[in-house]
Short mmCIF file of C-alpha atoms in Angstrom, two decimals:
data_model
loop_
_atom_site.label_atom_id
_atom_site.label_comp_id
_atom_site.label_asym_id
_atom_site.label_seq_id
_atom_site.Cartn_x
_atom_site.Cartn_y
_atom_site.Cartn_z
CA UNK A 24 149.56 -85.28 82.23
CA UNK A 25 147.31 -84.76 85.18
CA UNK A 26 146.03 -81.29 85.93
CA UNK A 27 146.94 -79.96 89.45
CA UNK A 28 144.70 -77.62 91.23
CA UNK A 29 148.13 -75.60 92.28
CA UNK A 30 149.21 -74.72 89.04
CA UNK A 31 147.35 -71.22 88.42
CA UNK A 32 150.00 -70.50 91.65
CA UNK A 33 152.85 -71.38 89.36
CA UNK A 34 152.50 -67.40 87.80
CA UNK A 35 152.52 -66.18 91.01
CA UNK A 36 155.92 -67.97 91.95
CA UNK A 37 157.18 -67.33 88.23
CA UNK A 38 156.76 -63.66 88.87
CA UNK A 39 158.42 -63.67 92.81
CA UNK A 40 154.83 -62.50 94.04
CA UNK A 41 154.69 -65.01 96.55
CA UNK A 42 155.75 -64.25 100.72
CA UNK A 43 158.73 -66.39 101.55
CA UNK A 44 156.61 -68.68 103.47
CA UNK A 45 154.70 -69.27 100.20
CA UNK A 46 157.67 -69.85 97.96
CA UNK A 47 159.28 -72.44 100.27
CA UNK A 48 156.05 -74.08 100.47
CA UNK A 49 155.55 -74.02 96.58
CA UNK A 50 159.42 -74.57 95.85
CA UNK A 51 158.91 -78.11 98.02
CA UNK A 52 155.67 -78.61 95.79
CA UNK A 53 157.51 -78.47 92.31
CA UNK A 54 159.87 -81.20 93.46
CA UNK A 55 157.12 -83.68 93.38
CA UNK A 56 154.46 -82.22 90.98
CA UNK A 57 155.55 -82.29 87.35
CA UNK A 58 152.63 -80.10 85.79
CA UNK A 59 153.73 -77.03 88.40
CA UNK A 60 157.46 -77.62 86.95
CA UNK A 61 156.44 -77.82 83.51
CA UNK A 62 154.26 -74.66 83.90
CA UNK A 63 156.98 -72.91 85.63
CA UNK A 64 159.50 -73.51 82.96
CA UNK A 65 157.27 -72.64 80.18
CA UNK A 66 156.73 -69.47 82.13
CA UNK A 67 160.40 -68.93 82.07
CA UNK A 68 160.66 -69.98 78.57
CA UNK A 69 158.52 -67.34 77.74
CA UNK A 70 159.62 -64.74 80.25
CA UNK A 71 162.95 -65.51 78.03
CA UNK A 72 161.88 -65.15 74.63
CA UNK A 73 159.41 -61.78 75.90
CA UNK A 74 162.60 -59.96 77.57
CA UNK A 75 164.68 -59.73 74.06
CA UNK A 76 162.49 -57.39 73.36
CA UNK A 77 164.76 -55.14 75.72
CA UNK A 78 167.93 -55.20 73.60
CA UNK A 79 165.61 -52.46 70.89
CA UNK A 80 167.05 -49.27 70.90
CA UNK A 81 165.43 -46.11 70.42
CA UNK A 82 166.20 -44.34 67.79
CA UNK A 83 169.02 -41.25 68.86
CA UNK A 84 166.76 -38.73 66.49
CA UNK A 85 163.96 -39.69 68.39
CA UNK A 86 165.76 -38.12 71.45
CA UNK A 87 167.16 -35.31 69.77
CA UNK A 88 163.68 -34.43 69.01
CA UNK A 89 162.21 -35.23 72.06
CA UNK A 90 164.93 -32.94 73.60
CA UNK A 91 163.89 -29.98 70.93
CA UNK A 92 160.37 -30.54 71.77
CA UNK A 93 160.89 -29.43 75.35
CA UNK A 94 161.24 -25.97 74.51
CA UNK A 95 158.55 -26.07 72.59
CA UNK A 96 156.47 -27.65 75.70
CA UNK A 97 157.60 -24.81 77.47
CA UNK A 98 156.47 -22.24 75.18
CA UNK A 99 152.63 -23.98 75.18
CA UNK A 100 152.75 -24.12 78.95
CA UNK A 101 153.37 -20.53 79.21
CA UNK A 102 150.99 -19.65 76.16
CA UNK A 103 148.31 -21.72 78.29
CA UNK A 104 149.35 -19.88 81.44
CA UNK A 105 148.82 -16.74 79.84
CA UNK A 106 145.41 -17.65 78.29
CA UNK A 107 144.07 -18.71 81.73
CA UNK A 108 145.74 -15.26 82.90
CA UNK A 109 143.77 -13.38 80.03
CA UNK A 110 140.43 -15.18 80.47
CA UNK A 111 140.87 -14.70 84.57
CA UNK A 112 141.42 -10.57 83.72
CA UNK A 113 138.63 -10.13 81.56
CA UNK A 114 136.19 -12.46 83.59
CA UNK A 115 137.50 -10.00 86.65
CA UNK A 116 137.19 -6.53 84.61
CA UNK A 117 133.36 -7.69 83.41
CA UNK A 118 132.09 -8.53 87.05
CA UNK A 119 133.72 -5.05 87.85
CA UNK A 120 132.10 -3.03 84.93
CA UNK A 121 128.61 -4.42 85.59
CA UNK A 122 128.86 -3.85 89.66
CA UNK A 123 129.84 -0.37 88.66
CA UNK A 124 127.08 -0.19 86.31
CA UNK A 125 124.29 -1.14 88.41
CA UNK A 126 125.63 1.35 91.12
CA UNK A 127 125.58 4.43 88.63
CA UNK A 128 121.73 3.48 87.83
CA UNK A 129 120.80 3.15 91.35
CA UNK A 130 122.49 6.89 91.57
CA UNK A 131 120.32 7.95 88.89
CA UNK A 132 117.42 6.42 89.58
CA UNK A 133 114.80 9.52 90.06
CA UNK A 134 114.71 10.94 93.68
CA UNK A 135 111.55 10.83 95.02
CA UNK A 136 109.42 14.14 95.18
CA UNK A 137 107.87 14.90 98.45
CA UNK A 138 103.63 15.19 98.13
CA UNK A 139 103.78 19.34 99.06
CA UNK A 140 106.25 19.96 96.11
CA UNK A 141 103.86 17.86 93.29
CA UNK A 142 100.72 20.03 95.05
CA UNK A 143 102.69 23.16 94.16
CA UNK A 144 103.24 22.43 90.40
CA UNK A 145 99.89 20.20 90.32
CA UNK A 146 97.06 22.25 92.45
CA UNK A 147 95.12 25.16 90.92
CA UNK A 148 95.65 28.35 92.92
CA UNK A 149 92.00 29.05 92.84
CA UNK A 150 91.15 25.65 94.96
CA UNK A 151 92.11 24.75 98.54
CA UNK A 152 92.92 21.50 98.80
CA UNK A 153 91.20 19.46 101.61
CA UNK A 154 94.83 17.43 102.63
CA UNK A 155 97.17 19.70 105.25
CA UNK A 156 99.93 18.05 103.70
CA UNK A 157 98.44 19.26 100.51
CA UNK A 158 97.57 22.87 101.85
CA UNK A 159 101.37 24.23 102.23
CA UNK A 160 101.66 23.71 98.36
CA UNK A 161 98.90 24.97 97.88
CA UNK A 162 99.55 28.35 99.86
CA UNK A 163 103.34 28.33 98.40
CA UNK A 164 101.72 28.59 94.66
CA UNK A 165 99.63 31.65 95.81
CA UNK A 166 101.94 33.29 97.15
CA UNK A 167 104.69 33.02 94.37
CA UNK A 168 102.24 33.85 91.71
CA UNK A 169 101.09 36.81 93.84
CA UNK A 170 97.66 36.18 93.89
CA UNK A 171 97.48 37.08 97.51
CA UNK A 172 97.15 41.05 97.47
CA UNK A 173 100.95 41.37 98.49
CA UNK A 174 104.02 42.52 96.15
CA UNK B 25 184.38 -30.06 89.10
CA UNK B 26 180.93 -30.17 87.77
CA UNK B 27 180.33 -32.95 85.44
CA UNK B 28 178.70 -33.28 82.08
CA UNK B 29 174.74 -33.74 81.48
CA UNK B 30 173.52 -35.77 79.08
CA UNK B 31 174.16 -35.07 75.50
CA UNK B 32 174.99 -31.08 74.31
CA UNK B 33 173.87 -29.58 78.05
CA UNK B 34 177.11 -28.61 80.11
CA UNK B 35 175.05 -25.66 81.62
CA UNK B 36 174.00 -28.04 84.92
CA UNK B 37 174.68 -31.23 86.05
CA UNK B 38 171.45 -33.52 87.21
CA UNK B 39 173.42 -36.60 87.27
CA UNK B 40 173.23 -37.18 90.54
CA UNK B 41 169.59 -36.28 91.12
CA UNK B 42 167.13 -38.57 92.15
CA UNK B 43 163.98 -39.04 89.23
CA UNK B 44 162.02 -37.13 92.03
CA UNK B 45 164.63 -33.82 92.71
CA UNK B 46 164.49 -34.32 88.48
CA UNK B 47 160.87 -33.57 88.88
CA UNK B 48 160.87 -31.09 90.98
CA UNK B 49 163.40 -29.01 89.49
CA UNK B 50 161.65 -29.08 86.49
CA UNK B 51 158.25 -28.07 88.13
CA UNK B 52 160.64 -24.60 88.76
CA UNK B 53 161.05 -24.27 85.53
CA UNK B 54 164.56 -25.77 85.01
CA UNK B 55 164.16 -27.54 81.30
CA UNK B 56 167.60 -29.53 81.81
CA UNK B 57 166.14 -31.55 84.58
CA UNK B 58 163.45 -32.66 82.53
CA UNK B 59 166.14 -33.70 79.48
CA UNK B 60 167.90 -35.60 82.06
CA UNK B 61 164.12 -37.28 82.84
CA UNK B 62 163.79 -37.75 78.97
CA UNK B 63 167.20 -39.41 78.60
CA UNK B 64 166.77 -41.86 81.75
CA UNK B 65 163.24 -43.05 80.35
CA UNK B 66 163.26 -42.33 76.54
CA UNK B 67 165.16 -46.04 75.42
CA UNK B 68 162.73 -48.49 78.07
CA UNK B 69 159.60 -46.86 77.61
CA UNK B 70 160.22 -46.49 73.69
CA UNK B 71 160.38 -50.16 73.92
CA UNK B 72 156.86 -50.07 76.07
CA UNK B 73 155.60 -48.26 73.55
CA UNK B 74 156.57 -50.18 70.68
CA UNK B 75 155.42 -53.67 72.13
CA UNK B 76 152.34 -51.78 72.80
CA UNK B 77 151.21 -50.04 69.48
CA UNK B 78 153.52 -52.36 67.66
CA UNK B 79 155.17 -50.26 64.93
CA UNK B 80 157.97 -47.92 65.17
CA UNK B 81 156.14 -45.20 63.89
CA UNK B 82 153.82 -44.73 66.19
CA UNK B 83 155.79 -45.96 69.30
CA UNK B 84 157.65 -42.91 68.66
CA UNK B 85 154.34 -40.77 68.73
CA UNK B 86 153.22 -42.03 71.44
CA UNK B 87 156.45 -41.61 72.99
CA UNK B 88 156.92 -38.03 72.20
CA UNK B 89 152.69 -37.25 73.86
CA UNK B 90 154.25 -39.44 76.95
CA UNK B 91 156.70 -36.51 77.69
CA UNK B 92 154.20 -34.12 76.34
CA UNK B 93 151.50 -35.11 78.86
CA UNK B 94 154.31 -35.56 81.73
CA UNK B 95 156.01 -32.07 80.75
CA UNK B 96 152.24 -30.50 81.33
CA UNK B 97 151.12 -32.47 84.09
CA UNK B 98 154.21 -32.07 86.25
CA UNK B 99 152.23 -30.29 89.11
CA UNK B 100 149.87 -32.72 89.35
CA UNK B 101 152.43 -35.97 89.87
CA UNK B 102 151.48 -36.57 93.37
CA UNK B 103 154.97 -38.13 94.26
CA UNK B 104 152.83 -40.96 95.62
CA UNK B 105 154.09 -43.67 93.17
CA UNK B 106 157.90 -43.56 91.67
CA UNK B 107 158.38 -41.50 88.71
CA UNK B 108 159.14 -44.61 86.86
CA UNK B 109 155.58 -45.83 87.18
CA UNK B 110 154.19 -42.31 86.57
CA UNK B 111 156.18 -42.38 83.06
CA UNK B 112 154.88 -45.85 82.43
CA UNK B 113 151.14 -44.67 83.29
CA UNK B 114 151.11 -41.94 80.97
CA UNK B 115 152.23 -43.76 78.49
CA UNK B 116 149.93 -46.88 78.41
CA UNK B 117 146.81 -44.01 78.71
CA UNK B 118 148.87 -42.38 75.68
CA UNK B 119 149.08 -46.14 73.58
CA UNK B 120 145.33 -46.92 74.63
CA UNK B 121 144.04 -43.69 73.07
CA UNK B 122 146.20 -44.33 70.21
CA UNK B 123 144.72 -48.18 69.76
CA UNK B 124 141.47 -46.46 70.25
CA UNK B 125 142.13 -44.08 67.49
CA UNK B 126 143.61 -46.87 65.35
CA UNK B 127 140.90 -48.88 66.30
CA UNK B 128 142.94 -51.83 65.55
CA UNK B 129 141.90 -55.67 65.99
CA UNK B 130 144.60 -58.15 67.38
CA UNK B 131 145.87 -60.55 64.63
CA UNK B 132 144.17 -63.85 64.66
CA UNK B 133 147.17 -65.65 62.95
CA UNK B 134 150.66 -66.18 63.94
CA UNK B 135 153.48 -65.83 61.39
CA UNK B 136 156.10 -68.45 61.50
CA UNK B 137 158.66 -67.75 64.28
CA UNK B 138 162.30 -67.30 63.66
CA UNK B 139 164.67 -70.13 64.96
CA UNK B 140 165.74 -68.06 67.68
CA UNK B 141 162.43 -67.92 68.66
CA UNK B 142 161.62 -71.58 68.25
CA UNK B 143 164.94 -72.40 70.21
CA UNK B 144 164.30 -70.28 73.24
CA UNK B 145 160.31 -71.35 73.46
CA UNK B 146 161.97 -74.70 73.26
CA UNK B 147 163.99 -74.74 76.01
CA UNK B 148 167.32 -74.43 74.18
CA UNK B 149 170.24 -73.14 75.86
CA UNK B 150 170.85 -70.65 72.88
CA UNK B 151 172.92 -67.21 73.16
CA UNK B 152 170.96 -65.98 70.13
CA UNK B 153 168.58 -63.93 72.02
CA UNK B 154 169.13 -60.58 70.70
CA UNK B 155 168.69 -60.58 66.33
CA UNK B 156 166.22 -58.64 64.47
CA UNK B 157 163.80 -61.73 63.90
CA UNK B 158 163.39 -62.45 67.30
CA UNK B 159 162.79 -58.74 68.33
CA UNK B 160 160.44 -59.14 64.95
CA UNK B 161 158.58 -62.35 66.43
CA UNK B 162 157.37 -61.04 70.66
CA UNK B 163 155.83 -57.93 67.87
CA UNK B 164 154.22 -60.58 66.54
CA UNK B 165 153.16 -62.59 68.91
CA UNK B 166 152.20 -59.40 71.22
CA UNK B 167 150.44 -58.27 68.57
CA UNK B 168 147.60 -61.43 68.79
CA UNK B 169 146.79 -60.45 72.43
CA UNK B 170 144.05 -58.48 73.00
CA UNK B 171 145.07 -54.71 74.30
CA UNK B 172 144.20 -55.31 77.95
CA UNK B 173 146.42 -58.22 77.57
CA UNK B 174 148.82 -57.31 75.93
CA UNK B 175 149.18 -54.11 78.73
CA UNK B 176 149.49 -56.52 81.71
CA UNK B 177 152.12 -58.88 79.47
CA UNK B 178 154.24 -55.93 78.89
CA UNK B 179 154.37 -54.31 82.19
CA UNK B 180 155.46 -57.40 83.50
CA UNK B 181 157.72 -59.51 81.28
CA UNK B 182 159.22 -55.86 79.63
CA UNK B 183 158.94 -53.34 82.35
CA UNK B 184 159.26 -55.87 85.50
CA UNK B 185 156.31 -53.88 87.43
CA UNK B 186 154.91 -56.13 90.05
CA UNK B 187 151.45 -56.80 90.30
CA UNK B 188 150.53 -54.10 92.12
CA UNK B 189 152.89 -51.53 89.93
CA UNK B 190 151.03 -53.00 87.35
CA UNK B 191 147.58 -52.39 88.99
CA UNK B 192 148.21 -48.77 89.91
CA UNK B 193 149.53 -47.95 86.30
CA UNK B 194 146.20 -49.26 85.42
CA UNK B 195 144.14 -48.12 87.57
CA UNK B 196 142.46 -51.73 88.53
CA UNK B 197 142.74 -54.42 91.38
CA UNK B 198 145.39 -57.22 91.88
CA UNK B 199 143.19 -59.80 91.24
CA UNK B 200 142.64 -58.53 88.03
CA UNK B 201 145.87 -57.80 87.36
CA UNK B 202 146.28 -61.91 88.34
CA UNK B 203 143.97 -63.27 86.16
CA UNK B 204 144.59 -61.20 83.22
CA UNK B 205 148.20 -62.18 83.39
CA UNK B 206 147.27 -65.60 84.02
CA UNK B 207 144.60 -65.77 80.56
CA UNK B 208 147.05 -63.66 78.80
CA UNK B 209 150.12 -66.67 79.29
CA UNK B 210 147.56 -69.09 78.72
CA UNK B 211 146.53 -67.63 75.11
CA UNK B 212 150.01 -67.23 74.10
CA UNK B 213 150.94 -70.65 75.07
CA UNK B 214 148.02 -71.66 72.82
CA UNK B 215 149.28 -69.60 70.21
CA UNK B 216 152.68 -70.47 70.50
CA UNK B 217 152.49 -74.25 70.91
CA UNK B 218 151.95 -75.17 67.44
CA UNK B 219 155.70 -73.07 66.38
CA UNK B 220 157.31 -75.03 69.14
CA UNK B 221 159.43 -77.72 68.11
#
């Protein structure tokens, strides 16, 4: 038997792939080309022997359980829901607790003390400081420890 | 009056519903739409399954992680291909990472074929298409294909998908679709021609 070049179309036209133009081109084809016809009833042959495959049944428990299962399905679905829920919540609560964290140490964080108050609790009364900033805590010392001749 | 659904479920009525108001009813929750989806589908893609994984056994697994997969991916079906094809997608992922698992090699040898078989690869007008041995032999003779295949064989000579069903269930181009078909029929007819009369 010769080979003809058209035959790998023969699948094509087996399966109903082909535009009408095509079939009624290849249809006029198989009336003089015996490999294409050959090919085309093995196909069908085969497409035969393939499709009694689709008198199997499937077996009723099968859907019985399939149809148990669903509630079942269910249950994980909301289960999962719930977990993505949970993990959402305590993501949510943990960027809260650590924003209010870091603003209660920023409120704590020491207050700085202006340079005449650490001249008071720093200077010696007996020594003027040379500063003017310096000077007032200097002359607020004095007079609170009532070294200055006054009551 | 409101009919029946489907086995022991008189509560609603999906009957009429199209596979795609099935869906979407059961994206709201409602559990009898998605029996009714179980009960169109269950008996053709069991068969898928089973010409896929070829034993019973796990057909049925496969089949039951099919409606599993569906049941948890309902929000994401895109309604852009039927519902049909979406079953038949899961399920040939679902048989794939079962083969995987299985890690099973195609037979190299071909058992002898029943004579109803023989007769229809024959060309014999016979009306004994439908026994246990010939359901027994396409196993069989499935089962030599390689998976990839074996896929395109089934979608096409079990399920009817068109080549470009085909292709979108499996995620690759026409042409491939084509010529996988093509080597696929050309193997079996190998295989087959030394059982034919």
């Amino acid at each position: 038997m010769s080979v003809c070049e058209k035959v790998e179309q023969a699948a094509r036209y087996h399966d109903g792939e082909m535009s009408p133009a095509e079939r009624t081109l290849f249809a006029a084809h198989l009336e003089k080309c015996e490999t294409c016809r050959l090919e085309v009833e093995w196909l069908r042959r085969l497409s035969h022997f393939l499709g009694t495959a689709r008198s199997i049944d499937v077996p009723a428990r099968l859907c019985d359980r399939l149809h148990a299962n669903i509630a079942e399905w269910r249950a994980r679905a909301v289960m999962r829901t719930a977990e993505v829920l949970a993990v959402a919540a305590a993501l949510a609560l943990a960027i809260c607790a650590g924003w209010l964290w870091r603003a209660q140490s920023v409120r704590e964080s020491p207050v700085e003390i202006p340079a005449w108050e650490m001249s008071a609790i720093s200077l010696r009364p007996e020594t003027a400081p040379a500063a003017p900033e310096q000077q007032i805590g200097w002359w607020i010392v004095r007079d609170l420890s009532a070294e200055n001749g006054h009551d | 009056m409101e009919k029946q659904h489907g086995r022991d479920h008189p509560e609603r009525s999906h009957l009429a519903e199209s596979d795609l108001e099935l869906v979407r009813a059961a994206r709201r929750g409602d559990e009898v739409a998605f029996r009714e989806l179980v009960d169109r589908y269950a008996q053709e893609l069991y068969r898928v399954a089973l010409m896929l994984v070829g034993n019973a056994a796990d057909a049925e697994d496969v089949l039951q992680e099919t409606f599993a997969g569906a049941f948890r991916h309902l929000r994401a079906f895109e309604e852009r291909a039927s519902v049909r094809t979406w079953l038949t997608s899961i399920l040939v992922r679902q048989a794939a990472r079962h083969h995987r698992k299985m890690s099973r090699q195609p037979r190299q040898t071909l058992e002898e074929l029943s004579q109803g078989a023989r007769a229809i690869l024959g060309g014999e007008n016979t009306a004994r298409a439908t026994n246990l041995d010939l359901r027994l032999d396409v196993l069989h003779v499935l089962d030599t294909l390689a998976p990839e295949q074996r896929q395109v064989v089934v979608l096409r000579e079990l399920q009817g998908l068109s080549y470009k069903e085909i292709a979108g269930v499996l995620g690759i181009p026409i042409g491939t679709v084509e010529s996988r078909l093509f080597r696929a029929r050309r193997e079996l007819r190998e295989r087959l021609g030394d059982y034919l009369p």
